[in-house]
PDB file of C-alpha atoms in Angstrom:
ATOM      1  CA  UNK A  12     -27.843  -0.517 -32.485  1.00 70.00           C
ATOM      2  CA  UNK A  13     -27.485  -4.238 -31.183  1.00 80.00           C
ATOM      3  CA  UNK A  14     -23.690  -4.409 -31.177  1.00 81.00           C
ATOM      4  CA  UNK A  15     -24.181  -0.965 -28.678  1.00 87.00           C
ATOM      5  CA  UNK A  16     -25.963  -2.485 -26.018  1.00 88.00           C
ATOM      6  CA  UNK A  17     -24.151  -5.497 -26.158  1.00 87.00           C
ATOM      7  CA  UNK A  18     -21.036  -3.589 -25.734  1.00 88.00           C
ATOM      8  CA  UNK A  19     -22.148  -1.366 -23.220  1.00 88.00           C
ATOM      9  CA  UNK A  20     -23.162  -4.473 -20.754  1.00 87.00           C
ATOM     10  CA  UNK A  21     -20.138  -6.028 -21.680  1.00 87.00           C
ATOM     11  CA  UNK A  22     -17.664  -3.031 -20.401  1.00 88.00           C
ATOM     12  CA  UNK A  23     -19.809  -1.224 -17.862  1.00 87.00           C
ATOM     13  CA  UNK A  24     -17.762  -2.911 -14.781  1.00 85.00           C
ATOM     14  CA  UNK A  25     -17.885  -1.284 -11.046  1.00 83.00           C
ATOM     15  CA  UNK A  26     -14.140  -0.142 -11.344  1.00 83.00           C
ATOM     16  CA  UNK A  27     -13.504   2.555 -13.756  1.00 84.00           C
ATOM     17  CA  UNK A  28     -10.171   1.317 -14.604  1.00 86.00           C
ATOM     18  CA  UNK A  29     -11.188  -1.815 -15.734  1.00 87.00           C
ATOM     19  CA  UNK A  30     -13.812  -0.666 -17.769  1.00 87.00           C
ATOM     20  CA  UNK A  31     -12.050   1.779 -19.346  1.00 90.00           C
ATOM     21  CA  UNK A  32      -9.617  -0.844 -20.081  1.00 91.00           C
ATOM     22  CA  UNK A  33     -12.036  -2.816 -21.256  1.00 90.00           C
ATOM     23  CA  UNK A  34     -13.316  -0.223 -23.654  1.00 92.00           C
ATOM     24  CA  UNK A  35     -10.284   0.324 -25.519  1.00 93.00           C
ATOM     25  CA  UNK A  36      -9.344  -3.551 -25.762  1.00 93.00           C
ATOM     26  CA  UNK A  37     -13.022  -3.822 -27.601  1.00 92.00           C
ATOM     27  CA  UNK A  38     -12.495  -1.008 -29.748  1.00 93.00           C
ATOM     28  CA  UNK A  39      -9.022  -1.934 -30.931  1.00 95.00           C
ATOM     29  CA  UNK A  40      -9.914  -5.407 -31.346  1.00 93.00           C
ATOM     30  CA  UNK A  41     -12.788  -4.601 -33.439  1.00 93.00           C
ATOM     31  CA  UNK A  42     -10.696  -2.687 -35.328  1.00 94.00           C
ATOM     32  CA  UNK A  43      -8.359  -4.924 -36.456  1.00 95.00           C
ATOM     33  CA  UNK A  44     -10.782  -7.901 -36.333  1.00 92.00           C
ATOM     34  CA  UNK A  45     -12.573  -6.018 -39.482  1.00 92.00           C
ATOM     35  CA  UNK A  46      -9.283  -4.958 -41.401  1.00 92.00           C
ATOM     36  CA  UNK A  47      -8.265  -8.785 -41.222  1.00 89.00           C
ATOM     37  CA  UNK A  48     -12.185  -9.878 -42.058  1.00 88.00           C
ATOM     38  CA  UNK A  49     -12.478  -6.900 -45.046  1.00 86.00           C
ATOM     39  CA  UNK A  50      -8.725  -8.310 -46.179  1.00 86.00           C
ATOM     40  CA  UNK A  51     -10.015 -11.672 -46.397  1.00 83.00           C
ATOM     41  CA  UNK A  52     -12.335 -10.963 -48.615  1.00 81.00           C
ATOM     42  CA  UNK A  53     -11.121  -9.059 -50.437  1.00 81.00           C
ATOM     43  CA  UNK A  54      -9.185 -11.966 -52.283  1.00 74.00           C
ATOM     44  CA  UNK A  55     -12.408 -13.055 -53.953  1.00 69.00           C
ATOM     45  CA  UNK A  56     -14.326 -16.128 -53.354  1.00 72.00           C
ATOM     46  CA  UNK A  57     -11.391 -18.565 -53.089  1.00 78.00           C
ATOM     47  CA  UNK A  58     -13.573 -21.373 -51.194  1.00 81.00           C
ATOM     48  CA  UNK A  59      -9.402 -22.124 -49.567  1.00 86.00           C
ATOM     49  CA  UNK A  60      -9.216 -19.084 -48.547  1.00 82.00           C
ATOM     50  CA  UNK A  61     -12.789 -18.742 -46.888  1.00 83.00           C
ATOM     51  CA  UNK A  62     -12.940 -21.674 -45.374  1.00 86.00           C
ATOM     52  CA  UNK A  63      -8.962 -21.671 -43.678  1.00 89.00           C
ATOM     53  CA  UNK A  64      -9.667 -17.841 -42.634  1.00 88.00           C
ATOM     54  CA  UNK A  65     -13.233 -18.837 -40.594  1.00 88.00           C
ATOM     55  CA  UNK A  66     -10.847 -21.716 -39.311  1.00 92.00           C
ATOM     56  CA  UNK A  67      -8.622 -20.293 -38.093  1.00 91.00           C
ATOM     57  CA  UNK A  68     -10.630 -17.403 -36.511  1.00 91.00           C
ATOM     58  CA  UNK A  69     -13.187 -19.489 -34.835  1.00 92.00           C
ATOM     59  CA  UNK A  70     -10.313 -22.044 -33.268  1.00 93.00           C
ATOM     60  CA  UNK A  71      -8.414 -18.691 -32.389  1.00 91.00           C
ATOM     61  CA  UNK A  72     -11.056 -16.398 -30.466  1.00 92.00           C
ATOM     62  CA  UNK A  73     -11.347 -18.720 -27.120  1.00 91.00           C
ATOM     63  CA  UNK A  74      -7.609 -18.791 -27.215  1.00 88.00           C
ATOM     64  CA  UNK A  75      -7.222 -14.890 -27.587  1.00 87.00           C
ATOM     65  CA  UNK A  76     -10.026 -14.587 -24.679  1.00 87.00           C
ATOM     66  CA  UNK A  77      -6.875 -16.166 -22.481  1.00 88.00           C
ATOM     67  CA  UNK A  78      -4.164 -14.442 -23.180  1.00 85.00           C
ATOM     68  CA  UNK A  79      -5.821 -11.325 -23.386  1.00 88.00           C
ATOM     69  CA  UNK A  80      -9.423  -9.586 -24.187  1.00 89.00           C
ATOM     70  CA  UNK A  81      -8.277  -7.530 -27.124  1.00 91.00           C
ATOM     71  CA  UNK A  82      -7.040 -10.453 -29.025  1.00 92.00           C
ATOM     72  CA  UNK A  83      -9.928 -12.384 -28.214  1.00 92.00           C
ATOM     73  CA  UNK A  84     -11.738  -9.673 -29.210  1.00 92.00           C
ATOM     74  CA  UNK A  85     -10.045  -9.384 -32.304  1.00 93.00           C
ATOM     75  CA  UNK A  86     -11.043 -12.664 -34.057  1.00 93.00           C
ATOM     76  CA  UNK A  87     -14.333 -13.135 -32.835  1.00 92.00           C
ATOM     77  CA  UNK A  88     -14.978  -9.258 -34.439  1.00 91.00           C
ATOM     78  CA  UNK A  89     -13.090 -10.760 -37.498  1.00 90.00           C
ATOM     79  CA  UNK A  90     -15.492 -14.216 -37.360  1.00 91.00           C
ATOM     80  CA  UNK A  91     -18.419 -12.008 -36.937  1.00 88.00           C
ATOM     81  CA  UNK A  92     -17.724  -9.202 -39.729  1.00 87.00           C
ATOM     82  CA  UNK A  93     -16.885 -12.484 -41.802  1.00 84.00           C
ATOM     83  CA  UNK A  94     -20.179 -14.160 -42.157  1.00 84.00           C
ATOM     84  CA  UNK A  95     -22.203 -10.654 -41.765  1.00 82.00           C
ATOM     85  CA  UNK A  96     -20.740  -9.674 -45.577  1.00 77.00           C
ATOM     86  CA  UNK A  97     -21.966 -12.852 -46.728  1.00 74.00           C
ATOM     87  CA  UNK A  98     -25.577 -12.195 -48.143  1.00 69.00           C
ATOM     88  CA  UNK A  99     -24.989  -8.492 -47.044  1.00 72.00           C
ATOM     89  CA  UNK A 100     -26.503  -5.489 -49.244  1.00 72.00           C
ATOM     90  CA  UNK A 101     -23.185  -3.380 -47.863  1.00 72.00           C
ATOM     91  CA  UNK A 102     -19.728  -3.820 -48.860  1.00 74.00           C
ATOM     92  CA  UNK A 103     -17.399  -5.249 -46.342  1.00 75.00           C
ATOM     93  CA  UNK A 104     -15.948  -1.569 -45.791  1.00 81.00           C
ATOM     94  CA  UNK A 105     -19.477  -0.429 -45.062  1.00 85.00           C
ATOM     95  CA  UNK A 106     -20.507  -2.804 -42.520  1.00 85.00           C
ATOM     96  CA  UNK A 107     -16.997  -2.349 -40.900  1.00 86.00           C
ATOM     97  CA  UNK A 108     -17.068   1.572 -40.514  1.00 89.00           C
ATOM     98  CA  UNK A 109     -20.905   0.481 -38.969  1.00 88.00           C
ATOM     99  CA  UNK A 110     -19.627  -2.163 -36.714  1.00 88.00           C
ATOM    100  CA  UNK A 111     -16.372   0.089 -35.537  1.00 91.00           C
ATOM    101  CA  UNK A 112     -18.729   3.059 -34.879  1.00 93.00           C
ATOM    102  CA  UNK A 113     -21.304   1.202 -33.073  1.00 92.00           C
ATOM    103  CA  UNK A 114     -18.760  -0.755 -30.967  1.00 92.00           C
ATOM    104  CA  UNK A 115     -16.859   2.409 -29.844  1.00 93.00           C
ATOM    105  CA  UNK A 116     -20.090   4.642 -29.513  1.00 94.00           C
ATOM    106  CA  UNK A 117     -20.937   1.388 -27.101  1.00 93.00           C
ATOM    107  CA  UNK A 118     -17.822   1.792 -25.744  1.00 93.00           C
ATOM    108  CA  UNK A 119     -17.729   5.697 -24.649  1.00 93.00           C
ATOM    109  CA  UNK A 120     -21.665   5.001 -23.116  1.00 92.00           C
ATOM    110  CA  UNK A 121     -20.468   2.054 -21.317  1.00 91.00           C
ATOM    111  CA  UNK A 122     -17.326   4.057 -19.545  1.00 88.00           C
ATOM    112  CA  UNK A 123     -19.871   6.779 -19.075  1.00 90.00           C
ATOM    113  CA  UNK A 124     -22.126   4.687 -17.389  1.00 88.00           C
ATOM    114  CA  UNK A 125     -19.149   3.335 -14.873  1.00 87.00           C
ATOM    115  CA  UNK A 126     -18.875   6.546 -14.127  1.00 85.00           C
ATOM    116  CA  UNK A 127     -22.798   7.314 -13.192  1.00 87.00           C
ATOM    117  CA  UNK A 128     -23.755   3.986 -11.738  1.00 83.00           C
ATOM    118  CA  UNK A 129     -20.637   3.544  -8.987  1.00 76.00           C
ATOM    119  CA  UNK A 130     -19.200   6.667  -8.265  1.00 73.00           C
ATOM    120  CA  UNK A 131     -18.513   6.107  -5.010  1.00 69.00           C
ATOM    121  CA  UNK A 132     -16.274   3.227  -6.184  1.00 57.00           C
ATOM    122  CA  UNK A 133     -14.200   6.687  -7.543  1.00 53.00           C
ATOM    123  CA  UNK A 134     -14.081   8.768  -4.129  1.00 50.00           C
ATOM    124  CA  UNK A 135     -11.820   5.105  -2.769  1.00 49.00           C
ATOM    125  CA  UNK A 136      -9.484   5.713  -4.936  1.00 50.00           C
TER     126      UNK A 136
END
C-alpha cells in the first residue's frame, strides 16, 4: 500500500496531460525495472553479478531522471525490487507482480485524482 500513495503524490500534477504522462512513464518503468531486477537474479548468487547490476543501477537512475522519467524510473524500480528480494519471504516474481500492481493501481488513482482536484484546469483547454 506504500508504493500507492507514493505514486499517487508523485503523478497527481494540475495538468491532466502531464499526469497522465506521468502515469504511464511510472508504470512502464516499473515494469521493466522488475523484469531487469527478477533477470538479475535469477543468475544465482554470483557476488559479480550482484554487485555490477546494483552498480550500475544506482549510478544509472539520476542519469535516466534527465533524459527522461521513464528511464529514470526504470532503474531506480530495478534498484528497489533488487534489494527488496534480498531477505524477502516472496520470490522475486511475487514481489514484482505486487510492486507492478500497486504502482499502476497508484497510477490510475493519481490520474483520477487530476481529474477531481483541478478540473477547471480541463474547461481551458
Amino acid at each position: 500500500a506504500n508504493w500507492m500513495v507514493g505514486t499517487i503524490l508523485i503523478v497527481m500534477m494540475p495538468d491532466k496531460v502531464q499526469s497522465f504522462q506521468k502515469s504511464f512513464q511510472r508504470i512502464f518503468g516499473t515494469l521493466i525495472g522488475v523484469i531487469l531486477a527478477v533477470a538479475a537474479t535469477s543468475f544465482g548468487t554470483n557476488p559479480f553479478i550482484l554487485i555490477s547490476f546494483s552498480a550500475v543501477a544506482a549510478f544509472l537512475a539520476p542519469l535516466g531522471l534527465i533524459r527522461n522519467y521513464w528511464l529514470g524510473n526504470t532503474f531506480i524500480a530495478a534498484l528497489i525490487m533488487f534489494f527488496l528480494q534480498f531477505g524477502s519471504h516472496h520470490s522475486g516474481y511475487e514481489l514484482g507482480v505486487l510492486r507492478v500492481v500497486d504502482i499502476t493501481i497508484g497510477c490510475v488513482i493519481g490520474a483520477m485524482g487530476t481529474l477531481c482536484a483541478f478540473p477547471h484546469r480541463l474547461s481551458k483547454k
